[in-house]
Amino acid sequence: QVQLVESGGGSVQAGGSLRLSCAASGYVYGSNYLGWFRQAPGKEREGVARIVTGSRSTSYADSVKGRFTISLDNAKNTLYLQMNSLKPEDTAKYYCARFYFGTWRPRDWGQGTQVTVSS
């Protein structure tokens, strides 16, 4: 059973930074797609960033490219999302997830952490 526990959300002014962490456990060996998606009230779920655990290949939504960086510390079984130059439109609940292979469709996810960016 995959367990994903997020932390690090909060409130920040536009232009600021936050780092989200996700303690991951229970995922099978081999390549997995781990990452983050977000959901704001009244909006559709959006895949934000993902990383392949084997190759460390990364993918980002166009809306966050150049501002967000995903990384994985295998020794700590922890996934990170460094978010810089935050904008009010980044406000959402962020979920750590294991995605179905090669997709942005979440298979498992955590409880989420709120990120609020004020202008």
mmCIF file of C-alpha atoms in Angstrom:
data_model
loop_
_atom_site.group_PDB
_atom_site.id
_atom_site.type_symbol
_atom_site.label_atom_id
_atom_site.label_comp_id
_atom_site.label_asym_id
_atom_site.label_seq_id
_atom_site.Cartn_x
_atom_site.Cartn_y
_atom_site.Cartn_z
ATOM 1 C CA GLN A 1 0.000 0.000 0.000
ATOM 2 C CA VAL A 2 1.453 3.347 -1.045
ATOM 3 C CA GLN A 3 1.433 6.048 1.597
ATOM 4 C CA LEU A 4 2.071 9.684 0.772
ATOM 5 C CA VAL A 5 2.181 12.408 3.408
ATOM 6 C CA GLU A 6 2.619 16.026 2.356
ATOM 7 C CA SER A 7 3.917 18.957 4.360
ATOM 8 C CA GLY A 8 5.207 22.455 3.750
ATOM 9 C CA GLY A 9 2.199 24.349 2.509
ATOM 10 C CA GLY A 10 1.267 27.781 3.773
ATOM 11 C CA SER A 11 0.578 31.367 2.859
ATOM 12 C CA VAL A 12 3.007 33.569 0.980
ATOM 13 C CA GLN A 13 2.954 36.805 -0.962
ATOM 14 C CA ALA A 14 3.285 36.853 -4.710
ATOM 15 C CA GLY A 15 6.888 36.439 -5.748
ATOM 16 C CA GLY A 16 7.704 34.343 -2.727
ATOM 17 C CA SER A 17 8.778 30.730 -2.422
ATOM 18 C CA LEU A 18 7.644 27.573 -0.697
ATOM 19 C CA ARG A 19 8.948 24.034 -0.621
ATOM 20 C CA LEU A 20 6.576 21.132 -0.343
ATOM 21 C CA SER A 21 7.710 17.757 0.945
ATOM 22 C CA CYS A 22 6.144 14.345 0.572
ATOM 23 C CA ALA A 23 7.180 11.339 2.622
ATOM 24 C CA ALA A 24 6.566 8.353 0.389
ATOM 25 C CA SER A 25 6.497 4.705 1.312
ATOM 26 C CA GLY A 26 5.216 1.405 0.032
ATOM 27 C CA TYR A 27 5.651 1.977 -3.662
ATOM 28 C CA VAL A 28 6.976 -0.886 -5.672
ATOM 29 C CA TYR A 29 10.497 -1.044 -6.954
ATOM 30 C CA GLY A 30 11.163 -0.131 -10.516
ATOM 31 C CA SER A 31 10.032 2.925 -12.381
ATOM 32 C CA ASN A 32 7.210 4.890 -10.894
ATOM 33 C CA TYR A 33 5.817 8.266 -11.781
ATOM 34 C CA LEU A 34 5.723 10.352 -8.622
ATOM 35 C CA GLY A 35 4.734 13.964 -8.515
ATOM 36 C CA TRP A 36 2.264 16.633 -7.624
ATOM 37 C CA PHE A 37 -1.095 17.768 -8.776
ATOM 38 C CA ARG A 38 -3.183 20.663 -7.517
ATOM 39 C CA GLN A 39 -6.812 21.552 -7.320
ATOM 40 C CA ALA A 40 -8.365 24.916 -6.640
ATOM 41 C CA PRO A 41 -12.047 25.385 -5.764
ATOM 42 C CA GLY A 42 -14.175 25.320 -8.882
ATOM 43 C CA LYS A 43 -11.264 24.330 -11.104
ATOM 44 C CA GLU A 44 -10.178 21.076 -12.647
ATOM 45 C CA ARG A 45 -7.329 19.050 -11.260
ATOM 46 C CA GLU A 46 -3.998 20.036 -12.807
ATOM 47 C CA GLY A 47 -0.879 17.913 -12.960
ATOM 48 C CA VAL A 48 1.961 20.179 -11.864
ATOM 49 C CA ALA A 49 5.193 18.173 -11.911
ATOM 50 C CA ARG A 50 6.281 14.567 -12.005
ATOM 51 C CA ILE A 51 9.490 12.581 -11.876
ATOM 52 C CA VAL A 52 10.297 9.057 -12.950
ATOM 53 C CA THR A 53 11.916 7.276 -10.039
ATOM 54 C CA GLY A 54 14.295 5.286 -12.199
ATOM 55 C CA SER A 55 15.532 7.728 -14.808
ATOM 56 C CA ARG A 56 14.799 10.895 -12.800
ATOM 57 C CA SER A 57 13.221 12.317 -15.930
ATOM 58 C CA THR A 58 10.949 15.254 -15.067
ATOM 59 C CA SER A 59 7.893 16.866 -16.612
ATOM 60 C CA TYR A 60 6.122 20.085 -15.749
ATOM 61 C CA ALA A 61 2.886 21.826 -16.560
ATOM 62 C CA ASP A 62 3.454 24.808 -18.822
ATOM 63 C CA SER A 63 2.008 27.044 -16.127
ATOM 64 C CA VAL A 64 4.880 26.268 -13.727
ATOM 65 C CA LYS A 65 7.844 25.658 -16.005
ATOM 66 C CA GLY A 66 10.859 27.662 -14.972
ATOM 67 C CA ARG A 67 9.383 28.378 -11.539
ATOM 68 C CA PHE A 68 8.847 24.961 -9.934
ATOM 69 C CA THR A 69 11.389 22.186 -9.494
ATOM 70 C CA ILE A 70 10.623 18.619 -8.511
ATOM 71 C CA SER A 71 13.221 16.391 -6.906
ATOM 72 C CA LEU A 72 13.451 13.031 -5.192
ATOM 73 C CA ASP A 73 15.713 11.991 -2.339
ATOM 74 C CA ASN A 74 15.773 8.207 -2.480
ATOM 75 C CA ALA A 75 17.700 7.888 0.766
ATOM 76 C CA LYS A 76 14.947 9.721 2.616
ATOM 77 C CA ASN A 77 12.076 8.435 0.460
ATOM 78 C CA THR A 78 11.009 12.029 0.145
ATOM 79 C CA LEU A 79 9.689 13.954 -2.813
ATOM 80 C CA TYR A 80 10.058 17.724 -2.983
ATOM 81 C CA LEU A 81 8.480 20.542 -4.927
ATOM 82 C CA GLN A 82 10.407 23.797 -4.803
ATOM 83 C CA MET A 83 8.074 26.601 -5.829
ATOM 84 C CA ASN A 84 9.577 29.985 -6.679
ATOM 85 C CA SER A 85 8.100 33.193 -8.070
ATOM 86 C CA LEU A 86 4.697 32.169 -6.797
ATOM 87 C CA LYS A 87 1.630 33.797 -8.298
ATOM 88 C CA PRO A 88 -1.906 34.161 -6.933
ATOM 89 C CA GLU A 89 -3.068 31.683 -9.562
ATOM 90 C CA ASP A 90 -0.873 29.044 -7.909
ATOM 91 C CA THR A 91 -3.260 29.068 -4.963
ATOM 92 C CA ALA A 92 -4.646 25.545 -4.579
ATOM 93 C CA LYS A 93 -4.467 22.404 -2.539
ATOM 94 C CA TYR A 94 -1.403 20.459 -3.597
ATOM 95 C CA TYR A 95 -1.370 16.694 -3.532
ATOM 96 C CA CYS A 96 1.560 14.339 -3.697
ATOM 97 C CA ALA A 97 0.728 11.458 -5.982
ATOM 98 C CA ARG A 98 1.822 8.334 -7.722
ATOM 99 C CA PHE A 99 0.577 8.614 -11.276
ATOM 100 C CA TYR A 100 -0.374 5.817 -13.609
ATOM 101 C CA PHE A 101 2.643 5.081 -15.746
ATOM 102 C CA GLY A 102 3.224 7.716 -18.402
ATOM 103 C CA THR A 103 0.148 9.727 -17.484
ATOM 104 C CA TRP A 104 -0.985 12.592 -15.274
ATOM 105 C CA ARG A 105 -3.782 10.466 -13.835
ATOM 106 C CA PRO A 106 -3.230 9.920 -10.109
ATOM 107 C CA ARG A 107 -3.318 6.382 -8.826
ATOM 108 C CA ASP A 108 -2.546 7.135 -5.182
ATOM 109 C CA TRP A 109 -2.374 10.451 -3.393
ATOM 110 C CA GLY A 110 -1.962 12.027 -0.002
ATOM 111 C CA GLN A 111 -4.242 14.233 2.012
ATOM 112 C CA GLY A 112 -2.983 17.423 0.391
ATOM 113 C CA THR A 113 -1.496 20.642 1.667
ATOM 114 C CA GLN A 114 -2.873 24.122 1.072
ATOM 115 C CA VAL A 115 -0.850 26.779 -0.705
ATOM 116 C CA THR A 116 -2.216 30.318 -0.685
ATOM 117 C CA VAL A 117 -0.531 33.123 -2.606
ATOM 118 C CA SER A 118 -1.703 36.663 -2.001
ATOM 119 C CA SER A 119 -1.173 39.592 -4.348
#
